[in-house]
Amino acid sequence: MKRRTRIRTISGRARVYLQKDQALELAGGGARGFGRALDRQPDIAPEAAPSRIDWVPDLGARIGSRDWWRGLATCTVLCAATVMLAPGFKPLVGVVPSPLAGAEWEETRAQGIAPLGQGATTGRRMAANDLVAPLANAPERPTLELSATLGQGDAFDRALMRAGVGRNDAEAAAALVAQSVDPKAIPAGTRIALTLGRRPDRTVARPLEQLDFRARFDLALSLTRGAGGLTVNRKPIAIDSTPLRIQGLVGSSLYRSARAAGVPGKAVESFIKAISTRLSIGRDVTAADTFDVIVERERAATGETRIGELLFAGIDQGRRKVQLVRFAPDATNVDTDDESSRGGWFDANGQTERRAVSGMPVTGRITSNYGMRFHPLLGFTRMHKGLDIGAPYGSPIHAMTDGIVAFAGRTGGYGNFVKLVHGGGMASGYGHMSRIAVSSGTRVQQGQVIGYVGSTGMSTGPHLHWEVWKNGAAINPRSVSFASVAQLSGEKLRAFKARVAQLLAIRVGA
């Protein structure tokens, strides 16, 4: 009877502890530390077996108790056993290379590095010893490789002397070069490769041993020193002078389309200027038209290419073709009054047309017309033989067309005055200038500045007095067209036709 009562009591205690454990789990309890988690158990009866002892309790709970000290001792023993039983950190021994001997050892030792201060003899060179004598000066190089650049307006010998060539050698080299090419014709920026040799002492310049440069696009020169001194060697370069022909659609912009097709910028500008003398680029040329450009081109055998001037300018509009060719007839016995003798742009029929730059020689407004008028200074009516054009003081005055300066100076009421003689019995005069920009006897071209607006002579303010004469008689300048038409004939026309056929035979992109 007593035995049954005891079992019920223990079961009641177990039920009480079980309820407490469930409450801890529901509240998020249950610590984790060294060993397994500590679950609160009912007190073990004194007669409990040693196998029920917890050797790894949680060292974070019940610090200082008997179970805590037992756990600390267990942890200490385990750590000590781990350290004692560790294998150590000694590296494993791998394959050991066999020792070098013979030539391999000598080669390895020669390439080794060791401090010379400790008396090392390794390396390709021996360490300094008592047999080494110090040098007073470092020895010079046997030869020097230099280069010189020819500047704008520079002399050939001066360019060599700036690079370090002695005066005598520089003058001798310039004299040899002059035998093959004019030194002044060598383009600026030309690079000259030089080789200077050994000199006997430091007080003299090094001798010139060799010199190489490109004297012309089709010629290279080389100077070398031999037993008899410097000698020149000419190296001609083969040149292909076939012009470059490019065609394409005008599109939205003639300039952009031509540049995109590969026409150089300067050639495009010349092309537009030439075509604009026959067509209005903005009004007459359409996007569907085709342009045709031929420019000078030289290709050297060494690979360089040089582009020259525009030779042919063409516009194909389907129903109409404009073909202009740059042609310069033989200038021998040229008549200065003949437009066709001076060359320029000709159409396919050998005809050229020259137009004035603008309607007036200076930009301004007409203040007095040609005809009878009341003179503002003289106080009476008389014939006014020209046009008065009011313009700001110092404005440039341009020649309306090509001519020769017959007079340039001060004369009477005209003040500073310039008279130009043109072909076909035409002449023109420009008065009241502040300054004259040409001199008597010189030739002027269309659009060239011949002077500047002023108020010299009988004048009430800055303006230009412009007169035009036809066979010596004054005429109204506004009734004169300064455009001139010239036609090639005879031998010139036959040479021109041959030139046109030669250009049109060039293949596109060849």
Short mmCIF file of C-alpha atoms in Angstrom, two decimals:
data_model
loop_
_atom_site.label_atom_id
_atom_site.label_comp_id
_atom_site.label_asym_id
_atom_site.label_seq_id
_atom_site.Cartn_x
_atom_site.Cartn_y
_atom_site.Cartn_z
CA MET A 1 0.00 0.00 0.00
CA LYS A 2 2.84 2.42 0.78
CA ARG A 3 4.56 1.57 -2.52
CA ARG A 4 1.58 2.65 -4.63
CA THR A 5 1.33 6.00 -2.85
CA ARG A 6 5.00 6.85 -3.66
CA ILE A 7 4.57 6.15 -7.37
CA ARG A 8 1.61 8.49 -7.51
CA THR A 9 3.62 11.22 -5.87
CA ILE A 10 6.46 10.91 -8.34
CA SER A 11 3.99 10.91 -11.24
CA GLY A 12 2.44 14.08 -9.88
CA ARG A 13 5.84 15.75 -9.70
CA ALA A 14 6.68 14.66 -13.24
CA ARG A 15 3.40 16.10 -14.43
CA VAL A 16 4.18 19.39 -12.71
CA TYR A 17 7.67 19.62 -14.31
CA LEU A 18 6.28 18.66 -17.72
CA GLN A 19 3.78 21.47 -17.53
CA LYS A 20 6.58 23.93 -16.64
CA ASP A 21 8.71 22.72 -19.62
CA GLN A 22 5.77 23.18 -21.98
CA ALA A 23 5.25 26.70 -20.64
CA LEU A 24 8.93 27.57 -21.31
CA GLU A 25 8.76 26.23 -24.86
CA LEU A 26 5.59 28.25 -25.56
CA ALA A 27 7.30 31.40 -24.19
CA GLY A 28 10.38 30.90 -26.49
CA GLY A 29 12.60 29.59 -23.73
CA GLY A 30 15.22 26.90 -23.78
CA ALA A 31 18.92 28.09 -23.81
CA ARG A 32 21.63 26.62 -26.04
CA GLY A 33 25.28 26.58 -24.81
CA PHE A 34 28.20 24.25 -24.36
CA GLY A 35 27.00 20.68 -24.89
CA ARG A 36 23.31 20.06 -25.29
CA ALA A 37 20.50 22.31 -24.14
CA LEU A 38 19.67 22.25 -20.45
CA ASP A 39 16.19 20.91 -19.73
CA ARG A 40 15.03 21.41 -16.22
CA GLN A 41 14.55 17.95 -14.71
CA PRO A 42 13.21 16.93 -11.39
CA ASP A 43 15.69 16.35 -8.63
CA ILE A 44 17.37 12.99 -8.90
CA ALA A 45 17.09 10.82 -5.94
CA PRO A 46 20.34 10.23 -4.04
CA GLU A 47 20.30 6.67 -5.12
CA ALA A 48 20.38 7.65 -8.84
CA ALA A 49 23.10 5.89 -10.96
CA PRO A 50 26.31 7.79 -12.06
CA SER A 51 25.38 7.25 -15.73
CA ARG A 52 22.69 9.89 -15.32
CA ILE A 53 25.28 12.64 -14.56
CA ASP A 54 25.39 15.40 -17.19
CA TRP A 55 29.08 15.89 -18.17
CA VAL A 56 28.43 18.65 -20.70
CA PRO A 57 26.09 21.11 -19.04
CA ASP A 58 25.40 24.63 -20.29
CA LEU A 59 28.26 26.79 -18.98
CA GLY A 60 26.10 29.88 -19.34
CA ALA A 61 23.63 28.77 -16.69
CA ARG A 62 23.95 28.07 -12.93
CA ILE A 63 27.48 29.49 -12.87
CA GLY A 64 29.41 28.32 -9.80
CA SER A 65 27.31 25.24 -9.15
CA ARG A 66 28.67 21.71 -8.97
CA ASP A 67 27.38 20.89 -12.46
CA TRP A 68 29.01 24.06 -13.87
CA TRP A 69 32.43 23.18 -12.44
CA ARG A 70 32.09 19.64 -13.76
CA GLY A 71 31.36 21.01 -17.28
CA LEU A 72 34.32 23.42 -17.13
CA ALA A 73 36.63 20.57 -16.19
CA THR A 74 35.30 18.49 -19.07
CA CYS A 75 35.87 21.36 -21.56
CA THR A 76 39.42 21.93 -20.28
CA VAL A 77 40.31 18.25 -20.62
CA LEU A 78 38.95 18.08 -24.15
CA CYS A 79 40.88 21.20 -25.26
CA ALA A 80 44.11 19.94 -23.73
CA ALA A 81 43.70 16.56 -25.40
CA THR A 82 43.13 18.30 -28.78
CA VAL A 83 46.35 20.33 -28.45
CA MET A 84 48.38 17.35 -27.34
CA LEU A 85 47.15 15.13 -30.12
CA ALA A 86 47.57 17.81 -32.91
CA PRO A 87 49.87 16.60 -35.76
CA GLY A 88 51.66 20.00 -36.09
CA PHE A 89 52.21 22.39 -39.11
CA LYS A 90 55.40 21.10 -40.66
CA PRO A 91 55.25 21.32 -44.52
CA LEU A 92 55.30 18.15 -46.51
CA VAL A 93 58.56 17.56 -48.33
CA GLY A 94 58.13 17.39 -52.11
CA VAL A 95 60.45 16.42 -54.96
CA VAL A 96 63.93 17.91 -54.54
CA PRO A 97 65.60 18.94 -57.86
CA SER A 98 68.85 17.34 -58.64
CA PRO A 99 71.93 19.57 -58.15
CA LEU A 100 73.34 21.36 -61.19
CA ALA A 101 76.78 20.53 -62.50
CA GLY A 102 79.06 21.39 -65.37
CA ALA A 103 77.93 23.94 -68.01
CA GLU A 104 74.48 24.29 -66.43
CA TRP A 105 76.03 25.35 -63.13
CA GLU A 106 78.31 27.90 -64.82
CA GLU A 107 75.39 29.39 -66.79
CA THR A 108 73.21 29.64 -63.69
CA ARG A 109 76.01 31.20 -61.67
CA ALA A 110 76.77 33.72 -64.42
CA GLN A 111 73.14 34.89 -64.38
CA GLY A 112 72.89 35.02 -60.62
CA ILE A 113 72.71 38.25 -58.61
CA ALA A 114 74.77 38.88 -55.51
CA PRO A 115 75.91 42.08 -53.70
CA LEU A 116 79.20 43.38 -55.12
CA GLY A 117 79.98 44.99 -51.76
CA GLN A 118 80.51 41.52 -50.32
CA GLY A 119 83.01 40.57 -53.00
CA ALA A 120 80.62 38.67 -55.24
CA THR A 121 81.93 37.58 -58.63
CA THR A 122 78.62 36.54 -60.14
CA GLY A 123 77.18 38.07 -63.32
CA ARG A 124 78.52 38.45 -66.84
CA ARG A 125 81.13 41.01 -65.78
CA MET A 126 83.80 40.73 -63.16
CA ALA A 127 83.72 42.88 -60.10
CA ALA A 128 86.12 45.80 -59.92
CA ASN A 129 89.61 44.96 -58.70
CA ASP A 130 92.99 46.67 -58.40
CA LEU A 131 93.69 46.35 -62.12
CA VAL A 132 90.79 48.67 -63.01
CA ALA A 133 91.87 52.27 -63.78
CA PRO A 134 89.23 55.06 -63.46
CA LEU A 135 88.46 57.09 -66.61
CA ALA A 136 88.72 60.87 -66.63
CA ASN A 137 85.85 61.20 -69.17
CA ALA A 138 83.26 58.80 -70.47
CA PRO A 139 84.07 57.60 -74.01
CA GLU A 140 81.99 59.03 -76.86
CA ARG A 141 79.73 57.00 -79.06
CA PRO A 142 81.26 55.99 -82.37
CA THR A 143 78.32 57.50 -84.33
CA LEU A 144 75.29 59.69 -83.62
CA GLU A 145 71.91 59.35 -85.37
CA LEU A 146 70.23 62.78 -85.59
CA SER A 147 67.52 64.51 -87.59
CA ALA A 148 66.92 68.08 -88.75
CA THR A 149 63.75 69.80 -89.99
CA LEU A 150 63.78 72.45 -92.70
CA GLY A 151 61.75 75.47 -91.61
CA GLN A 152 59.81 78.04 -93.62
CA GLY A 153 62.32 80.23 -95.48
CA ASP A 154 65.19 78.30 -93.90
CA ALA A 155 68.54 77.65 -95.59
CA PHE A 156 69.68 74.07 -96.02
CA ASP A 157 73.15 74.61 -94.52
CA ARG A 158 71.77 76.50 -91.50
CA ALA A 159 69.38 73.63 -90.74
CA LEU A 160 72.32 71.20 -90.75
CA MET A 161 74.44 73.40 -88.50
CA ARG A 162 71.61 73.69 -85.96
CA ALA A 163 71.55 69.88 -85.79
CA GLY A 164 75.28 69.74 -84.96
CA VAL A 165 76.97 69.47 -88.36
CA GLY A 166 80.16 71.49 -88.76
CA ARG A 167 80.13 74.57 -90.99
CA ASN A 168 82.44 73.08 -93.62
CA ASP A 169 80.46 69.86 -93.93
CA ALA A 170 77.14 71.76 -93.96
CA GLU A 171 78.26 74.06 -96.78
CA ALA A 172 79.68 71.13 -98.75
CA ALA A 173 76.42 69.18 -98.36
CA ALA A 174 74.35 72.20 -99.44
CA ALA A 175 76.54 72.61 -102.54
CA LEU A 176 76.09 68.95 -103.49
CA VAL A 177 72.31 69.15 -102.98
CA ALA A 178 72.16 72.30 -105.14
CA GLN A 179 73.58 70.27 -108.06
CA SER A 180 70.46 68.07 -108.08
CA VAL A 181 67.68 70.35 -106.85
CA ASP A 182 67.19 74.00 -105.95
CA PRO A 183 67.51 74.20 -102.14
CA LYS A 184 64.82 76.92 -102.07
CA ALA A 185 62.39 74.52 -103.78
CA ILE A 186 62.65 71.95 -100.97
CA PRO A 187 59.32 72.19 -99.10
CA ALA A 188 59.26 73.39 -95.52
CA GLY A 189 58.89 70.62 -92.96
CA THR A 190 61.20 68.22 -94.81
CA ARG A 191 62.99 65.94 -92.33
CA ILE A 192 66.69 65.24 -92.89
CA ALA A 193 68.24 62.07 -91.38
CA LEU A 194 71.86 62.58 -90.32
CA THR A 195 74.66 60.28 -89.22
CA LEU A 196 77.67 61.90 -87.53
CA GLY A 197 80.92 59.96 -87.18
CA ARG A 198 83.75 59.82 -84.63
CA ARG A 199 85.80 62.97 -84.03
CA PRO A 200 89.49 63.11 -83.06
CA ASP A 201 88.85 65.23 -79.95
CA ARG A 202 86.08 67.15 -78.26
CA THR A 203 87.20 70.54 -79.57
CA VAL A 204 85.95 69.91 -83.13
CA ALA A 205 82.56 69.03 -84.60
CA ARG A 206 81.72 65.49 -85.59
CA PRO A 207 82.13 64.78 -89.32
CA LEU A 208 79.04 64.19 -91.45
CA GLU A 209 79.03 60.52 -92.49
CA GLN A 210 75.60 60.17 -94.14
CA LEU A 211 72.57 62.32 -95.02
CA ASP A 212 69.18 61.19 -96.40
CA PHE A 213 66.06 63.22 -97.24
CA ARG A 214 63.20 63.58 -99.75
CA ALA A 215 64.24 66.49 -101.99
CA ARG A 216 61.12 66.34 -104.19
CA PHE A 217 58.05 64.20 -104.42
CA ASP A 218 59.79 62.24 -107.18
CA LEU A 219 63.37 62.39 -105.92
CA ALA A 220 65.29 61.28 -102.82
CA LEU A 221 68.92 62.26 -102.18
CA SER A 222 71.55 60.48 -100.12
CA LEU A 223 75.00 61.85 -99.21
CA THR A 224 77.72 59.47 -97.99
CA ARG A 225 81.32 60.03 -97.00
CA GLY A 226 83.95 58.04 -98.85
CA ALA A 227 87.68 58.21 -99.31
CA GLY A 228 87.37 61.34 -101.43
CA GLY A 229 84.85 63.10 -99.22
CA LEU A 230 81.07 63.50 -99.54
CA THR A 231 79.32 62.16 -102.62
CA VAL A 232 75.65 62.48 -103.62
CA ASN A 233 73.44 59.61 -104.72
CA ARG A 234 70.19 60.36 -106.58
CA LYS A 235 67.23 58.02 -106.00
CA PRO A 236 64.43 58.77 -108.51
CA ILE A 237 60.92 57.75 -107.39
CA ALA A 238 58.38 56.57 -109.97
CA ILE A 239 55.25 58.76 -110.04
CA ASP A 240 51.80 57.94 -111.44
CA SER A 241 50.12 61.20 -112.51
CA THR A 242 46.69 59.82 -113.41
CA PRO A 243 44.05 62.32 -112.21
CA LEU A 244 41.34 61.29 -109.76
CA ARG A 245 37.75 61.30 -111.01
CA ILE A 246 34.78 61.17 -108.62
CA GLN A 247 31.07 61.19 -109.45
CA GLY A 248 27.99 61.18 -107.24
CA LEU A 249 24.52 62.55 -106.56
CA VAL A 250 24.18 66.11 -105.30
CA GLY A 251 21.65 65.13 -102.64
CA SER A 252 20.62 67.61 -99.99
CA SER A 253 24.00 69.40 -100.03
CA LEU A 254 26.48 69.55 -102.91
CA TYR A 255 29.41 70.25 -100.57
CA ARG A 256 28.59 67.45 -98.12
CA SER A 257 27.90 64.90 -100.86
CA ALA A 258 31.17 65.67 -102.64
CA ARG A 259 33.15 65.48 -99.40
CA ALA A 260 31.47 62.18 -98.48
CA ALA A 261 32.43 60.81 -101.91
CA GLY A 262 36.11 61.58 -101.21
CA VAL A 263 36.66 64.92 -102.94
CA PRO A 264 39.21 67.07 -101.02
CA GLY A 265 37.83 70.18 -99.33
CA LYS A 266 39.78 72.71 -101.44
CA ALA A 267 38.72 70.94 -104.63
CA VAL A 268 35.05 71.12 -103.57
CA GLU A 269 35.37 74.87 -102.94
CA SER A 270 36.94 75.38 -106.39
CA PHE A 271 34.23 73.20 -107.93
CA ILE A 272 31.41 75.29 -106.43
CA LYS A 273 33.06 78.56 -107.49
CA ALA A 274 33.48 77.30 -111.07
CA ILE A 275 29.91 75.96 -111.36
CA SER A 276 28.41 79.10 -109.80
CA THR A 277 29.63 81.12 -112.82
CA ARG A 278 27.16 79.20 -115.00
CA LEU A 279 24.46 77.99 -112.56
CA SER A 280 22.85 79.14 -109.34
CA ILE A 281 23.79 76.46 -106.82
CA GLY A 282 20.72 77.06 -104.65
CA ARG A 283 18.15 77.52 -107.44
CA ASP A 284 19.29 75.57 -110.52
CA VAL A 285 21.06 72.56 -108.98
CA THR A 286 18.70 69.87 -107.61
CA ALA A 287 19.20 66.81 -105.44
CA ALA A 288 18.79 64.44 -108.42
CA ASP A 289 21.65 66.02 -110.37
CA THR A 290 25.03 64.29 -110.67
CA PHE A 291 28.35 66.01 -110.03
CA ASP A 292 31.56 65.08 -111.86
CA VAL A 293 34.93 66.11 -110.37
CA ILE A 294 38.43 65.52 -111.72
CA VAL A 295 41.43 66.66 -109.65
CA GLU A 296 45.17 66.36 -110.08
CA ARG A 297 46.71 63.39 -108.29
CA GLU A 298 50.24 62.05 -108.01
CA ARG A 299 50.97 58.62 -106.53
CA ALA A 300 54.56 57.75 -105.67
CA ALA A 301 55.98 54.24 -105.83
CA THR A 302 56.78 54.58 -102.11
CA GLY A 303 53.04 54.86 -101.30
CA GLU A 304 52.54 58.61 -100.82
CA THR A 305 49.69 60.44 -102.59
CA ARG A 306 49.51 64.14 -103.40
CA ILE A 307 46.31 65.92 -104.52
CA GLY A 308 46.55 69.04 -106.70
CA GLU A 309 44.16 71.50 -108.30
CA LEU A 310 40.71 70.95 -109.75
CA LEU A 311 40.86 70.12 -113.48
CA PHE A 312 37.25 69.43 -114.43
CA ALA A 313 33.90 70.51 -112.96
CA GLY A 314 30.69 69.03 -114.30
CA ILE A 315 26.99 68.93 -113.43
CA ASP A 316 24.67 66.51 -115.25
CA GLN A 317 21.01 67.57 -115.02
CA GLY A 318 19.71 65.10 -117.56
CA ARG A 319 18.42 67.62 -120.05
CA ARG A 320 21.48 69.84 -119.63
CA LYS A 321 25.15 69.28 -118.93
CA VAL A 322 27.60 71.86 -117.63
CA GLN A 323 31.21 70.85 -118.24
CA LEU A 324 34.00 73.26 -117.32
CA VAL A 325 37.68 72.52 -117.92
CA ARG A 326 40.63 74.40 -116.48
CA PHE A 327 42.83 75.24 -119.45
CA ALA A 328 45.93 77.46 -119.73
CA PRO A 329 47.02 77.98 -123.34
CA ASP A 330 50.66 78.61 -124.26
CA ALA A 331 51.62 81.98 -122.79
CA THR A 332 54.23 82.68 -125.51
CA ASN A 333 53.45 85.98 -127.34
CA VAL A 334 50.29 86.39 -125.29
CA ASP A 335 48.08 89.38 -126.05
CA THR A 336 47.32 90.98 -122.69
CA ASP A 337 43.93 92.15 -123.96
CA ASP A 338 42.91 88.63 -125.01
CA GLU A 339 40.90 86.85 -122.33
CA SER A 340 41.58 83.43 -123.83
CA SER A 341 45.36 83.89 -123.60
CA ARG A 342 45.40 84.09 -119.82
CA GLY A 343 43.65 80.77 -119.22
CA GLY A 344 40.83 79.87 -116.84
CA TRP A 345 37.60 77.85 -116.92
CA PHE A 346 36.27 76.99 -120.40
CA ASP A 347 33.18 75.02 -121.32
CA ALA A 348 33.33 71.97 -123.56
CA ASN A 349 33.09 74.22 -126.64
CA GLY A 350 36.16 76.25 -125.70
CA GLN A 351 34.21 79.32 -124.54
CA THR A 352 34.81 81.20 -121.30
CA GLU A 353 32.83 83.87 -119.51
CA ARG A 354 34.18 86.24 -116.88
CA ARG A 355 31.78 88.15 -114.68
CA ALA A 356 32.23 91.00 -112.25
CA VAL A 357 32.31 90.18 -108.55
CA SER A 358 29.38 92.52 -107.81
CA GLY A 359 27.48 95.40 -109.40
CA MET A 360 29.69 98.09 -107.79
CA PRO A 361 33.37 98.32 -106.86
CA VAL A 362 32.57 99.16 -103.22
CA THR A 363 29.75 98.22 -100.87
CA GLY A 364 27.59 101.30 -100.26
CA ARG A 365 24.73 103.41 -101.63
CA ILE A 366 24.61 105.67 -104.68
CA THR A 367 24.55 109.31 -103.58
CA SER A 368 24.82 110.89 -107.03
CA ASN A 369 23.96 109.37 -110.43
CA TYR A 370 25.48 109.86 -113.85
CA GLY A 371 24.25 112.97 -115.71
CA MET A 372 23.62 116.71 -115.19
CA ARG A 373 23.54 117.81 -111.56
CA PHE A 374 24.04 120.84 -109.30
CA HIS A 375 27.58 120.67 -107.93
CA PRO A 376 27.51 121.01 -104.12
CA LEU A 377 30.86 122.84 -103.95
CA LEU A 378 31.07 124.81 -107.21
CA GLY A 379 27.48 126.05 -106.94
CA PHE A 380 26.36 125.51 -110.56
CA THR A 381 24.99 122.73 -112.74
CA ARG A 382 27.35 120.67 -114.81
CA MET A 383 27.82 117.15 -116.18
CA HIS A 384 28.57 114.45 -113.60
CA LYS A 385 30.50 111.81 -115.56
CA GLY A 386 30.34 108.99 -113.03
CA LEU A 387 28.65 107.54 -109.97
CA ASP A 388 29.20 108.67 -106.40
CA ILE A 389 28.96 105.75 -103.96
CA GLY A 390 28.77 106.65 -100.29
CA ALA A 391 30.64 104.20 -98.04
CA PRO A 392 32.35 104.21 -94.63
CA TYR A 393 35.82 105.72 -94.50
CA GLY A 394 38.48 103.07 -95.28
CA SER A 395 36.14 100.62 -97.05
CA PRO A 396 38.06 98.51 -99.66
CA ILE A 397 37.60 99.33 -103.35
CA HIS A 398 37.78 96.40 -105.79
CA ALA A 399 38.66 96.24 -109.48
CA MET A 400 35.55 95.36 -111.51
CA THR A 401 37.55 93.27 -113.98
CA ASP A 402 41.14 92.52 -114.97
CA GLY A 403 43.24 95.40 -116.20
CA ILE A 404 46.50 97.37 -116.08
CA VAL A 405 47.03 100.36 -113.78
CA ALA A 406 47.52 103.31 -116.16
CA PHE A 407 47.72 105.91 -113.37
CA ALA A 408 47.90 105.82 -109.58
CA GLY A 409 48.39 109.08 -107.70
CA ARG A 410 46.88 112.46 -106.86
CA THR A 411 45.23 114.51 -109.60
CA GLY A 412 43.12 117.71 -109.29
CA GLY A 413 39.66 117.47 -107.83
CA TYR A 414 39.71 113.66 -107.97
CA GLY A 415 42.20 113.56 -105.08
CA ASN A 416 43.88 110.16 -104.87
CA PHE A 417 42.90 108.56 -108.16
CA VAL A 418 43.46 105.20 -109.93
CA LYS A 419 42.80 104.58 -113.63
CA LEU A 420 42.58 101.02 -115.00
CA VAL A 421 42.78 100.08 -118.68
CA HIS A 422 40.80 96.98 -119.69
CA GLY A 423 40.55 95.13 -123.00
CA GLY A 424 38.28 96.21 -125.87
CA GLY A 425 38.81 99.98 -125.40
CA MET A 426 37.31 99.97 -121.89
CA ALA A 427 38.80 101.91 -118.97
CA SER A 428 37.62 102.85 -115.49
CA GLY A 429 38.62 105.42 -112.84
CA TYR A 430 38.29 105.54 -109.05
CA GLY A 431 38.65 108.85 -107.18
CA HIS A 432 38.69 110.48 -103.71
CA MET A 433 40.57 107.50 -102.20
CA SER A 434 42.09 107.79 -98.74
CA ARG A 435 44.89 105.42 -99.71
CA ILE A 436 46.02 103.77 -102.95
CA ALA A 437 46.90 100.04 -102.85
CA VAL A 438 48.40 99.61 -106.37
CA SER A 439 51.12 101.25 -108.43
CA SER A 440 51.29 102.35 -112.06
CA GLY A 441 52.14 99.69 -114.65
CA THR A 442 51.06 96.70 -112.55
CA ARG A 443 48.39 94.20 -113.57
CA VAL A 444 45.34 93.76 -111.34
CA GLN A 445 42.84 90.94 -111.33
CA GLN A 446 39.09 90.99 -110.98
CA GLY A 447 38.10 91.63 -107.35
CA GLN A 448 41.57 92.79 -106.27
CA VAL A 449 41.70 95.67 -103.76
CA ILE A 450 43.08 98.79 -105.49
CA GLY A 451 42.44 101.36 -102.75
CA TYR A 452 40.26 102.53 -99.85
CA VAL A 453 37.38 104.97 -99.56
CA GLY A 454 38.30 108.50 -98.51
CA SER A 455 37.43 112.18 -99.03
CA THR A 456 40.45 113.63 -100.83
CA GLY A 457 40.12 116.30 -103.53
CA MET A 458 36.81 118.15 -104.07
CA SER A 459 34.64 116.08 -101.76
CA THR A 460 32.04 116.75 -99.07
CA GLY A 461 32.46 113.38 -97.33
CA PRO A 462 33.84 109.87 -97.65
CA HIS A 463 32.68 108.32 -100.93
CA LEU A 464 33.97 106.80 -104.17
CA HIS A 465 33.70 108.56 -107.52
CA TRP A 466 33.56 105.84 -110.19
CA GLU A 467 33.89 106.61 -113.90
CA VAL A 468 33.90 104.36 -116.97
CA TRP A 469 35.20 105.23 -120.45
CA LYS A 470 34.48 103.52 -123.78
CA ASN A 471 37.06 104.43 -126.44
CA GLY A 472 37.92 107.54 -124.42
CA ALA A 473 34.34 108.80 -123.92
CA ALA A 474 32.66 108.73 -120.51
CA ILE A 475 29.60 106.48 -120.29
CA ASN A 476 27.14 105.56 -117.57
CA PRO A 477 28.80 102.87 -115.37
CA ARG A 478 25.39 101.31 -114.68
CA SER A 479 24.90 100.61 -118.40
CA VAL A 480 28.09 98.58 -118.69
CA SER A 481 28.31 94.81 -118.14
CA PHE A 482 31.77 93.80 -117.03
CA ALA A 483 31.19 90.21 -118.08
CA SER A 484 33.37 89.19 -121.00
CA VAL A 485 33.14 86.23 -123.31
CA ALA A 486 36.14 84.71 -125.08
CA GLN A 487 36.32 81.86 -127.58
CA LEU A 488 39.31 79.64 -128.26
CA SER A 489 40.23 79.17 -131.89
CA GLY A 490 42.82 77.62 -134.12
CA GLU A 491 45.61 75.68 -132.47
CA LYS A 492 44.40 76.60 -128.99
CA LEU A 493 40.97 75.13 -129.67
CA ARG A 494 42.46 71.89 -131.03
CA ALA A 495 44.69 71.55 -127.93
CA PHE A 496 41.68 72.26 -125.73
CA LYS A 497 39.55 69.59 -127.42
CA ALA A 498 42.34 67.05 -126.95
CA ARG A 499 42.55 67.99 -123.28
CA VAL A 500 38.79 67.55 -122.80
CA ALA A 501 38.85 64.12 -124.48
CA GLN A 502 41.78 63.07 -122.28
CA LEU A 503 39.95 64.07 -119.07
CA LEU A 504 36.63 62.47 -120.03
CA ALA A 505 38.45 59.19 -120.77
CA ILE A 506 39.53 58.88 -117.13
CA ARG A 507 37.66 56.12 -115.31
CA VAL A 508 35.78 56.93 -112.14
CA GLY A 509 37.78 55.99 -109.02
CA ALA A 510 40.78 54.81 -111.04
#
